[in-house]
Short mmCIF file of C-alpha atoms in Angstrom, two decimals:
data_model
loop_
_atom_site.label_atom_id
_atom_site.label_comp_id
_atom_site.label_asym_id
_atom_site.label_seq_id
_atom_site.Cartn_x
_atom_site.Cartn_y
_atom_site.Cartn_z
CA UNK M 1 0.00 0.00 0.00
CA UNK M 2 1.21 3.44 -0.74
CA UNK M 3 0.28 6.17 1.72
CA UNK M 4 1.63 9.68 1.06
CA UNK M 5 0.67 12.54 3.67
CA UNK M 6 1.91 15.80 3.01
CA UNK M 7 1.66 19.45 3.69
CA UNK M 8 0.05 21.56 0.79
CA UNK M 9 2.76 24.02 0.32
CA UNK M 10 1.83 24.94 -3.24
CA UNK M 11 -0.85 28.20 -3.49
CA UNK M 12 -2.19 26.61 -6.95
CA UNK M 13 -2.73 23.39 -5.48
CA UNK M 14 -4.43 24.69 -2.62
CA UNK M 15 -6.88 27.23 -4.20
CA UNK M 16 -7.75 23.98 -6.56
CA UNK M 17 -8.14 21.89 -3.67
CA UNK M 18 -10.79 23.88 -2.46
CA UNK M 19 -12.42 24.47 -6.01
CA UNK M 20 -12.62 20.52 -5.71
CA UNK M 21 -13.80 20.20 -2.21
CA UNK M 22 -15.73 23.71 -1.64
CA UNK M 23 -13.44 24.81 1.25
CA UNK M 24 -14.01 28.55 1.44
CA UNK M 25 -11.29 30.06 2.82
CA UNK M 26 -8.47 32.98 1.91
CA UNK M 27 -5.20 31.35 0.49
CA UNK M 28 -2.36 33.09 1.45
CA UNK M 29 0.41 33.29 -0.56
CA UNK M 30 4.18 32.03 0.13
CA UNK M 31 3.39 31.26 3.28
CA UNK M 32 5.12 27.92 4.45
CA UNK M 33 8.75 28.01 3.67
CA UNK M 34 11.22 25.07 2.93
CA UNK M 35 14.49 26.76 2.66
CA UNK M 36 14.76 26.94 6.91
CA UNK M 37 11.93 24.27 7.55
CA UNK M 38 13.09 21.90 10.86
CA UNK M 39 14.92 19.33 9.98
CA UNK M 40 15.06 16.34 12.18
CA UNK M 41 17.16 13.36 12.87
CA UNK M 42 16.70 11.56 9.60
CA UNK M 43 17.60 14.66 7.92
CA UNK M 44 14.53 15.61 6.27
CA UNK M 45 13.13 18.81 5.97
CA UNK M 46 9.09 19.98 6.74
CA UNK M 47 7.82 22.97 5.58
CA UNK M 48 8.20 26.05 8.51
CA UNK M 49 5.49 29.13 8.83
CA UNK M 50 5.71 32.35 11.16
CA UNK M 51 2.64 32.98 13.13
CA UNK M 52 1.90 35.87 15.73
CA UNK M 53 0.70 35.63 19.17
CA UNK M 54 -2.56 34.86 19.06
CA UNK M 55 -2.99 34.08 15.80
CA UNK M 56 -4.82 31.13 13.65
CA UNK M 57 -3.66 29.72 10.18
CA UNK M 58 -5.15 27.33 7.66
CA UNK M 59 -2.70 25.11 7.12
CA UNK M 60 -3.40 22.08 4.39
CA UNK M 61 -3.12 18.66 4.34
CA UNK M 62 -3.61 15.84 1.44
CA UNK M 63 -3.53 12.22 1.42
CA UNK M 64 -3.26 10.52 -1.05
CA UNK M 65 -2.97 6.68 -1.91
CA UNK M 66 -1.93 4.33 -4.69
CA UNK M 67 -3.27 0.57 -4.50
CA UNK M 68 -0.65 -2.18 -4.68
CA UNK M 69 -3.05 -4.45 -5.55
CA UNK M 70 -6.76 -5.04 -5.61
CA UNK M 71 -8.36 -6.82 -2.13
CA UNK M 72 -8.25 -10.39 -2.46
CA UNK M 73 -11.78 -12.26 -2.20
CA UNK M 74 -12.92 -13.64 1.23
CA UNK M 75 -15.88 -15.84 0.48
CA UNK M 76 -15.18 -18.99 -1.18
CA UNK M 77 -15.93 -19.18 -5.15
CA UNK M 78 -16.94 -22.16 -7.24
CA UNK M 79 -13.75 -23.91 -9.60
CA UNK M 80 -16.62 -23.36 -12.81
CA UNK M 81 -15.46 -19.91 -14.01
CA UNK M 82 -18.67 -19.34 -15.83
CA UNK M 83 -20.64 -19.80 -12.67
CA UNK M 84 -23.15 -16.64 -12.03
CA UNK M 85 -22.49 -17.12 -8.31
CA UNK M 86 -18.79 -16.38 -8.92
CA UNK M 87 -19.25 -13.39 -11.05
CA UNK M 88 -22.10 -11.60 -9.10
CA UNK M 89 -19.79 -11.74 -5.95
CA UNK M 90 -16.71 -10.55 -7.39
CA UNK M 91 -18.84 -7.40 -8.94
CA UNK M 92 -20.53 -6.70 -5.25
CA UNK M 93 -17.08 -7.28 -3.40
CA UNK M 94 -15.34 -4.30 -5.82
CA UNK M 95 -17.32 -1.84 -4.90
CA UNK M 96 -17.95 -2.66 -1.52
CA UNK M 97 -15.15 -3.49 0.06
CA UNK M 98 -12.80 -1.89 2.28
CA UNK M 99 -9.24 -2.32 3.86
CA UNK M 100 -8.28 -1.64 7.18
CA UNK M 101 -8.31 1.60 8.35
CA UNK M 102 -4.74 3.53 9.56
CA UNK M 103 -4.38 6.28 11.93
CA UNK M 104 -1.94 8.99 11.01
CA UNK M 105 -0.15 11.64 13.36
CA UNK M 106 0.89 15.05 12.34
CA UNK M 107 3.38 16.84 14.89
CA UNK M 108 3.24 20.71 15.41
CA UNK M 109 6.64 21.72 16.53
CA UNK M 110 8.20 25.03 17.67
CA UNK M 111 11.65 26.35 16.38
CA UNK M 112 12.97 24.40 19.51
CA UNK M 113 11.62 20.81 18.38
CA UNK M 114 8.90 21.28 21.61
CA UNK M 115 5.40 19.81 21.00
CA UNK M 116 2.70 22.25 20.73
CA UNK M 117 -0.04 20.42 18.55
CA UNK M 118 -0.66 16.69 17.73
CA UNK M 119 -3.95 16.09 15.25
CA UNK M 120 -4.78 12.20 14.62
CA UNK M 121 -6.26 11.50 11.59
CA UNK M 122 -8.38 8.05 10.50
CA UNK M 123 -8.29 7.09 7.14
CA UNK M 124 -10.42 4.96 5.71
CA UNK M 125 -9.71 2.49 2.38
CA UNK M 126 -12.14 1.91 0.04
CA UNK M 127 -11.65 0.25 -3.13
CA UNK M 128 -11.95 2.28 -6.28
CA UNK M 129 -14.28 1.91 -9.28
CA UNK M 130 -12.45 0.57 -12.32
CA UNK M 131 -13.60 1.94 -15.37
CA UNK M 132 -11.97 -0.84 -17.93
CA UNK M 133 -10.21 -4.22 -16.95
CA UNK M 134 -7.73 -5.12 -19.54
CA UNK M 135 -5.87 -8.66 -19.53
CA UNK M 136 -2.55 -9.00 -21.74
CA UNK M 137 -0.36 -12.15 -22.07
CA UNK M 138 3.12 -11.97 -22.63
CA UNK M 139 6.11 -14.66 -22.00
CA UNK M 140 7.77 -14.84 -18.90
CA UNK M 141 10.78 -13.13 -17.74
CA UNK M 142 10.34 -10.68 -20.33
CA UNK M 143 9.29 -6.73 -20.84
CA UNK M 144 5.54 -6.08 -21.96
CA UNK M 145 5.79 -2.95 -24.10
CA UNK M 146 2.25 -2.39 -25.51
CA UNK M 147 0.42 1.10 -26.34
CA UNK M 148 -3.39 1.59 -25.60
CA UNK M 149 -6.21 4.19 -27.02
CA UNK M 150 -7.04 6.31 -23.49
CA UNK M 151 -9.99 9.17 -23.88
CA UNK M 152 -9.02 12.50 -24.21
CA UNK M 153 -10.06 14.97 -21.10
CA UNK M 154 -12.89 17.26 -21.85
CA UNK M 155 -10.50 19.91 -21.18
CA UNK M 156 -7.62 21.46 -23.16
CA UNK M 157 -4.62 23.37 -21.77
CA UNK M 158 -2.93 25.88 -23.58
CA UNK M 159 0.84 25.45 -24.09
CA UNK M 160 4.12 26.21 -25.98
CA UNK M 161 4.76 24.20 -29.26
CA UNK M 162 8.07 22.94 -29.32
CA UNK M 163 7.67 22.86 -33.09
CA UNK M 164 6.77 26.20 -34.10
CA UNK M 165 7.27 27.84 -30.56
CA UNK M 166 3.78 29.50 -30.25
CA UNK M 167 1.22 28.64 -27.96
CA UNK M 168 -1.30 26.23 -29.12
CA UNK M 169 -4.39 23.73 -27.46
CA UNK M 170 -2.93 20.45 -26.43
CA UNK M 171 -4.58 17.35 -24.49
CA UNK M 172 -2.67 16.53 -21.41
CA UNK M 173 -3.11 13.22 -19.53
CA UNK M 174 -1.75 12.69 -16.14
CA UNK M 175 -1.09 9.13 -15.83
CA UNK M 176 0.42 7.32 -12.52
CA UNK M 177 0.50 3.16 -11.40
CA UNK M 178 0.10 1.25 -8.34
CA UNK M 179 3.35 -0.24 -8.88
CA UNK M 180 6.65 2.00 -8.84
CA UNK M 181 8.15 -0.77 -11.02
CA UNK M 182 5.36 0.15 -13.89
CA UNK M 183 6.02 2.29 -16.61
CA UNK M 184 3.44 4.76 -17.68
CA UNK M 185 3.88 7.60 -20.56
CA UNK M 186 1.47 9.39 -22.04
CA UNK M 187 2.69 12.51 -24.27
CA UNK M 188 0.33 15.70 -25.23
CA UNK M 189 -1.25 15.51 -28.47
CA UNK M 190 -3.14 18.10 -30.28
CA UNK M 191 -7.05 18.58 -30.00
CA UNK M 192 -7.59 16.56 -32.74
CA UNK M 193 -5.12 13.77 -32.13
CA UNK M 194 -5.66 10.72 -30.37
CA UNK M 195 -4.12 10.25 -26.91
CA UNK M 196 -2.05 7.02 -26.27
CA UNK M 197 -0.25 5.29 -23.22
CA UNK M 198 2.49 3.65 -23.46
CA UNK M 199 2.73 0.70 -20.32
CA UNK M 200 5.97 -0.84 -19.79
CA UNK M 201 5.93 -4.13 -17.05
CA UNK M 202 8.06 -6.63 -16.36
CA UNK M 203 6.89 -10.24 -16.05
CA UNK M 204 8.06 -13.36 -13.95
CA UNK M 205 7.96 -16.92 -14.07
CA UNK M 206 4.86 -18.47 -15.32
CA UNK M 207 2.22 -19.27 -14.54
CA UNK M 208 2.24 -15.94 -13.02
CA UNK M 209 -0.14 -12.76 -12.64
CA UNK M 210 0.93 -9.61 -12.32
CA UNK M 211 -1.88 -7.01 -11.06
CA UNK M 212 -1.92 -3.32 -10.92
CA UNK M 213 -3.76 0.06 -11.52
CA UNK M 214 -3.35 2.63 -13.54
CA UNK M 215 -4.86 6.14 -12.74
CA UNK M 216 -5.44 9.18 -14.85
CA UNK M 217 -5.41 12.71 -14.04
CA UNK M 218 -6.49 15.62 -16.02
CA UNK M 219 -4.34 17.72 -13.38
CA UNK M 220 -0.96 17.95 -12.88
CA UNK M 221 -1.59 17.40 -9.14
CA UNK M 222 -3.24 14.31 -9.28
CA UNK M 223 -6.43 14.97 -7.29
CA UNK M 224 -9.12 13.14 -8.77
CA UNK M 225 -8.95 10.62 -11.55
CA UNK M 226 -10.99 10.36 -14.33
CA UNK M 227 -10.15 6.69 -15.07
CA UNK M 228 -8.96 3.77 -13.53
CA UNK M 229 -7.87 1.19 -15.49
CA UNK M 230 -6.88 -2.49 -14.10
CA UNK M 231 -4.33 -4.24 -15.51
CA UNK M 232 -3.93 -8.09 -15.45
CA UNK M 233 -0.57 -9.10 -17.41
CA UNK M 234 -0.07 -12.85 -17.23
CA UNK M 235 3.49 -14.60 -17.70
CA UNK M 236 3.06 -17.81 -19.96
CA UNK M 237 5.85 -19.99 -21.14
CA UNK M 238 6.99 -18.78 -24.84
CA UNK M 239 8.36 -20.79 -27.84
CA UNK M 240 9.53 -19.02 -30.22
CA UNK M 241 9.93 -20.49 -34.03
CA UNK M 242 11.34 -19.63 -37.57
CA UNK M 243 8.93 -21.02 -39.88
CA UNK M 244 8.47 -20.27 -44.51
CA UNK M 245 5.48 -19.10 -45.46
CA UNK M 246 2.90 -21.69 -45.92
CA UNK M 247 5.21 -24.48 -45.08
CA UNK M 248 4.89 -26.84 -41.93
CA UNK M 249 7.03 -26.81 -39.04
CA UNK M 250 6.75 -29.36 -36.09
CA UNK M 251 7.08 -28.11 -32.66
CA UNK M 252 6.39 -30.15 -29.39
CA UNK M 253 4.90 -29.06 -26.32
CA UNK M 254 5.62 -30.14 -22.66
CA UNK M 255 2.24 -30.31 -20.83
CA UNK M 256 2.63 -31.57 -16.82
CA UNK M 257 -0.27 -32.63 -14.96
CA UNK M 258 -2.00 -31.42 -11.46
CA UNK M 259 -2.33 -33.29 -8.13
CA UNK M 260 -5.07 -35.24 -9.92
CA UNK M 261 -5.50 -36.68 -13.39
CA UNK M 262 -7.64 -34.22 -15.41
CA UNK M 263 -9.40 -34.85 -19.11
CA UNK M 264 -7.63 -31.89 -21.20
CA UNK M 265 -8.13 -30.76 -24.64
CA UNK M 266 -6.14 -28.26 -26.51
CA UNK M 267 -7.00 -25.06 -28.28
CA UNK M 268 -5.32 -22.52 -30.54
CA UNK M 269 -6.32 -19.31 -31.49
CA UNK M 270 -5.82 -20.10 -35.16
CA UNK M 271 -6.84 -23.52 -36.39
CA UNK M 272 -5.87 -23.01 -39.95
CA UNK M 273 -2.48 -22.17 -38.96
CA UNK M 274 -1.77 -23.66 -36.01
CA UNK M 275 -2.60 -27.68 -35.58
CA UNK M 276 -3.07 -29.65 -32.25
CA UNK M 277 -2.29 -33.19 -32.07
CA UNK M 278 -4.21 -34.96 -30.22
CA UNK M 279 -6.89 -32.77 -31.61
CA UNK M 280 -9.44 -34.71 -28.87
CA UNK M 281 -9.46 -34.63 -24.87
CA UNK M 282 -7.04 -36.92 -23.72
CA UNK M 283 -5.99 -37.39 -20.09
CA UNK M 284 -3.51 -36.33 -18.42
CA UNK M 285 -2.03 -38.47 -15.30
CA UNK M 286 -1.26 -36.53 -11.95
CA UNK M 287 1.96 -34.81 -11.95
CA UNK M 288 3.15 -36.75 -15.55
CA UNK M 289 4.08 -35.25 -18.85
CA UNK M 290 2.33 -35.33 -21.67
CA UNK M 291 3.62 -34.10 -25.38
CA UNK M 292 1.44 -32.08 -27.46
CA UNK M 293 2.81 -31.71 -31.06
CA UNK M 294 1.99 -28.92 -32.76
CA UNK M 295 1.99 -28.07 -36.72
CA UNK M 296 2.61 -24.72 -37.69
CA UNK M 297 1.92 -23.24 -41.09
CA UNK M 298 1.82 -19.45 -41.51
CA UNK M 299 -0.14 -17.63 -44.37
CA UNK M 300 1.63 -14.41 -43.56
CA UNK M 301 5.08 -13.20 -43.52
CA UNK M 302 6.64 -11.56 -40.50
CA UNK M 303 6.22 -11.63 -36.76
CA UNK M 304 2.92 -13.34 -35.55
CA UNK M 305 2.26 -14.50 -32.01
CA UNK M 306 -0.20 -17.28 -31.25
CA UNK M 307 -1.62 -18.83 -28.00
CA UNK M 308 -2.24 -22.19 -27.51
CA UNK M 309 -4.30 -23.59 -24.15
CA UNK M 310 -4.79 -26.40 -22.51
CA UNK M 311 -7.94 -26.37 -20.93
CA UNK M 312 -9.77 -28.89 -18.40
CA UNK M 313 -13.34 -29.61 -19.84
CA UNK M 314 -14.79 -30.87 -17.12
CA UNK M 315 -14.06 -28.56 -14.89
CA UNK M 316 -13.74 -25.41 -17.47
CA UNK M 317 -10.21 -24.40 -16.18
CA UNK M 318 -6.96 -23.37 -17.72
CA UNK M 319 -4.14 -25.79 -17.41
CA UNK M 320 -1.66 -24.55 -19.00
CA UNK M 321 -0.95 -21.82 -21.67
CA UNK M 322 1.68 -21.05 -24.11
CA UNK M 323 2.70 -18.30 -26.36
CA UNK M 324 4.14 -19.23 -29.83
CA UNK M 325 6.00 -16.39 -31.11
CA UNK M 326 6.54 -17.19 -35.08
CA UNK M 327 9.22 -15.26 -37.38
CA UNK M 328 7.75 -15.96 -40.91
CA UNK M 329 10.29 -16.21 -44.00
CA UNK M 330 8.70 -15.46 -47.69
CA UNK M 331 9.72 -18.77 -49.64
CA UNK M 332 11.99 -19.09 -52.48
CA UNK M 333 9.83 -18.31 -55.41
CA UNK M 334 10.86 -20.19 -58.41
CA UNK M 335 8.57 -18.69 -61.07
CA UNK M 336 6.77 -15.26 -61.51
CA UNK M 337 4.28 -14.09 -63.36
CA UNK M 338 2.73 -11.14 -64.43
CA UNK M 339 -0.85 -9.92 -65.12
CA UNK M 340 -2.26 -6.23 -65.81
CA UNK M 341 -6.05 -5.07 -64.38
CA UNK M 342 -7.55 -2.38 -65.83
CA UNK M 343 -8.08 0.16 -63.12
CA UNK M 344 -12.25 -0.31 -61.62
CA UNK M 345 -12.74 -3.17 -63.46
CA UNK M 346 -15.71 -4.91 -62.17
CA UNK M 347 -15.31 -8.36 -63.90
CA UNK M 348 -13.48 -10.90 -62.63
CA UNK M 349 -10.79 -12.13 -64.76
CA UNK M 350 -9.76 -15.95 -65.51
CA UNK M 351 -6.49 -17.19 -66.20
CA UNK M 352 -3.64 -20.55 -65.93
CA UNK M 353 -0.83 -21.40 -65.52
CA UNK M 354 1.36 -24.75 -66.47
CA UNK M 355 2.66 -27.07 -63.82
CA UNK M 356 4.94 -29.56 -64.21
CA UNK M 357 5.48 -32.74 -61.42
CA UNK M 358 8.95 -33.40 -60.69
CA UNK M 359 8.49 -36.38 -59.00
CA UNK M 360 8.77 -39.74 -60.88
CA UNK M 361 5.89 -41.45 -58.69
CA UNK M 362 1.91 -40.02 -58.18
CA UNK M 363 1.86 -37.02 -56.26
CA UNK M 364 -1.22 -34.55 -54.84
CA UNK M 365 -0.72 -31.11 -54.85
CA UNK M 366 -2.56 -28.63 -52.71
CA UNK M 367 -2.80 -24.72 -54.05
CA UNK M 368 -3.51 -21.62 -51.87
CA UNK M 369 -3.02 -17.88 -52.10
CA UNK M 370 -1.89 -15.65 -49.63
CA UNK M 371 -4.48 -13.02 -50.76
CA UNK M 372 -7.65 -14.94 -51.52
CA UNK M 373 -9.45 -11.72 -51.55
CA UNK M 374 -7.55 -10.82 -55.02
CA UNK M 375 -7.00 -14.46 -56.08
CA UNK M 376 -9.02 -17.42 -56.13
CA UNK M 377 -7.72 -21.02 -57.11
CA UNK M 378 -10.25 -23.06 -58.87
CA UNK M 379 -9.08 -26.40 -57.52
CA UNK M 380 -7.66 -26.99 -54.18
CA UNK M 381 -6.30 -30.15 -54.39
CA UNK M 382 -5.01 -31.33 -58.14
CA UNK M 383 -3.67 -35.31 -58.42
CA UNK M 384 -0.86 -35.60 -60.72
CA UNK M 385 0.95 -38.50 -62.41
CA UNK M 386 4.46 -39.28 -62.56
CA UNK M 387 6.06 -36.15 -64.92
CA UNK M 388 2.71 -35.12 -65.66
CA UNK M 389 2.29 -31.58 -66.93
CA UNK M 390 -1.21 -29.84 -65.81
CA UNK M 391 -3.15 -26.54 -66.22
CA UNK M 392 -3.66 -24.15 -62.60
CA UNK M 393 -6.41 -22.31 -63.19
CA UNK M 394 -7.36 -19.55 -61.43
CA UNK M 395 -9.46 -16.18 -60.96
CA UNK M 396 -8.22 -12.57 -60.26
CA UNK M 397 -11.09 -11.35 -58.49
CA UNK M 398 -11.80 -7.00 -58.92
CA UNK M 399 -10.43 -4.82 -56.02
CA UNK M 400 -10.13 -1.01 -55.00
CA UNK M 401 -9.25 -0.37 -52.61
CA UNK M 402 -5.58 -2.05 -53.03
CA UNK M 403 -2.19 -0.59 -53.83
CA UNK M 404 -1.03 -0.05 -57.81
CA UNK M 405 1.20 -3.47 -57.35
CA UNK M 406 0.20 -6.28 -55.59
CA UNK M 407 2.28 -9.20 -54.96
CA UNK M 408 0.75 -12.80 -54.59
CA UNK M 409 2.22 -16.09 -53.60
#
């Protein structure tokens, strides 16, 4: 929990204190000073102010606190995850519940370091509202550097371009985490620009969670936020591949069992691309390993990152998870073609090609694009003989919305 108590020294922040809180009061100006404050053992320094006999002050205090982490559940939930039970008492329990409450002293001292003036103050914890819960998963032991879309405040702020040097309406967002270790950036934009945040977190061994929340400010001051987002970043073992476009690799995957034997099936989050075997539920002895293999075949060239899960169906859990980062190569083309499209032509247009078996025995062939949107292949699947030379014939199907030059595979 982080807890910081502090003296408002700052005139601006005071007068909007009060705008927030409708504290009617004067606000004097300059009137703590740092620069001969008492300092005490520890060798810090607290804010000093001159007062005459017989005289009373206003003197300001905030607190302010940054959640660690979100209060763990007390009642006891069902294993289903898609039991209503679960989720109506995890929705009631947010809002609802508090932490335990902490008493804080603030010391009035003379010039001398005497006593004059002790005030206790309660504070209460509630949990806050969180506007949006967001759940990333990225491999463990590594650094999650993603960028997310954040509203814009209703209000602009007028500052100095560092372009042109004038001054010009910009959207500032004030952006702070529960977690020192977090890694929150969010730059002004223009009025008419989208506002990002950039989150950097570090993850740990899997199967881990790491939980915090991040608060924005339209203030520099960080009084009241006008969004609080909850983060859920999980750590999942990673496998990382160099695959050809279109072509198969073979992976394997290590899956170990619970305390008990469960009946598991795998999933992947691309089934034309990414192919579980067994492809059933199979089970899985306590505390034993179990391979999965895994064919990959890309349709797209470059970085890609899919998840595969191992999930319990009968119980509807997560066993295991892993994250299959792919580096996809273009193949070695060994022919080209060419073929010119009137511009906004609206009729499809037919064409083929010759093919040629190299193989001296019976072989099938299977044909794909990687832009079936622009090219069609009449037959999927062609059966040629030994040698035997054959017609591909396909259709180049009427786009525009697509660059001058398009390359196909």
């Amino acid at each position: 929990m982080l807890l910081f108590f502090s003296v408002v020294t700052d005139a601006r922040e005071w007068r909007r204190l009060k705008t927030l809180f409708e504290v009617f009061s004067d606000t004097e100006e300059n009137m703590f000073t740092n620069q001969t404050g008492i300092i005490d053992q520890s060798g810090l320094k607290y804010p000093q102010i001159f007062m005459r006999a017989k005289e009373s002050a206003h003197i300001p205090f905030k607190v302010q606190t940054f959640l660690a982490k979100l209060p763990p559940s007390e009642h006891k939930t069902s294993s289903n995850p898609f039991s209503q039970e679960q989720t109506y008492s995890v929705v009631e329990k947010k809002y609802n519940e508090k932490f335990k409450s902490k008493q804080i002293k603030a010391t009035f001292q003379a010039e001398d370091g005497t006593p004059i003036g002790i005030l206790c103050i309660n504070v209460e914890y509630i949990s806050p509202i969180v506007d949006q819960t967001i759940r990333c998963i990225n491999g463990e032991n590594t650094l999650l550097k993603r960028v997310f879309r954040i509203p814009n405040p209703r209000r602009a702020v007028t500052t100095e371009s560092l372009s042109t040097g004038f001054p010009e309406q910009v959207h500032q967002v004030f952006v702070r985490a529960s977690d020192l270790n977090i890694v929150c950036e969010v730059r002004p934009v223009s009025v008419n620009q989208p506002c990002d945040m950039l989150i950097k977190a570090a993850t740990h061994n899997a199967p881990t969670v790491n939980g915090f929340l991040v608060f924005m400010y339209a203030d520099g001051f960080l009084h009241r936020p006008i969004n609080v987002w909850q983060f859920q970043i999980h750590a999942v073992k990673r496998l990382d591949l160099s695959c050809i476009q279109y072509q198969t690799t073979t992976s394997t995957l290590l899956l170990r069992g619970t305390r008990s034997s469960r009946l598991v099936q795998c999933f992947g989050n691309a089934p034309d691309e990414v192919i579980i075997s067994p492809s059933n539920a199979f089970s899985v002895a306590a505390n034993g390993l179990h391979e999965v293999h895994m064919l990959v075949r890309p349709s797209r060239s470059g970085l890609r990152t899919y998840c595969v899960n191992a999930v319990d169906i009968e119980n509807h859990q997560i066993i295991d998870t892993w994250m299959i980062r792919v580096d996809t190569r273009v193949p070695v083309i060994s022919k080209q073609f060419a073929h010119t499209l009137s511009f906004g032509q609206s009729q499809p247009v037919s064409k083929r090609i010759s093919y040629t078996n190299p193989y001296a025995v019976r072989k099938a062939f299977f044909f794909t694009s990687s832009h079936p949107e622009l090219l069609q292949v009449q037959h999927s699947k062609i059966d040629f003989q030994a040698n035997e030379k054959k017609f591909i014939s396909f259709t180049l199907l009427p786009a525009f919305n697509v660059t001058p030059v398009t390359d196909i595979i």
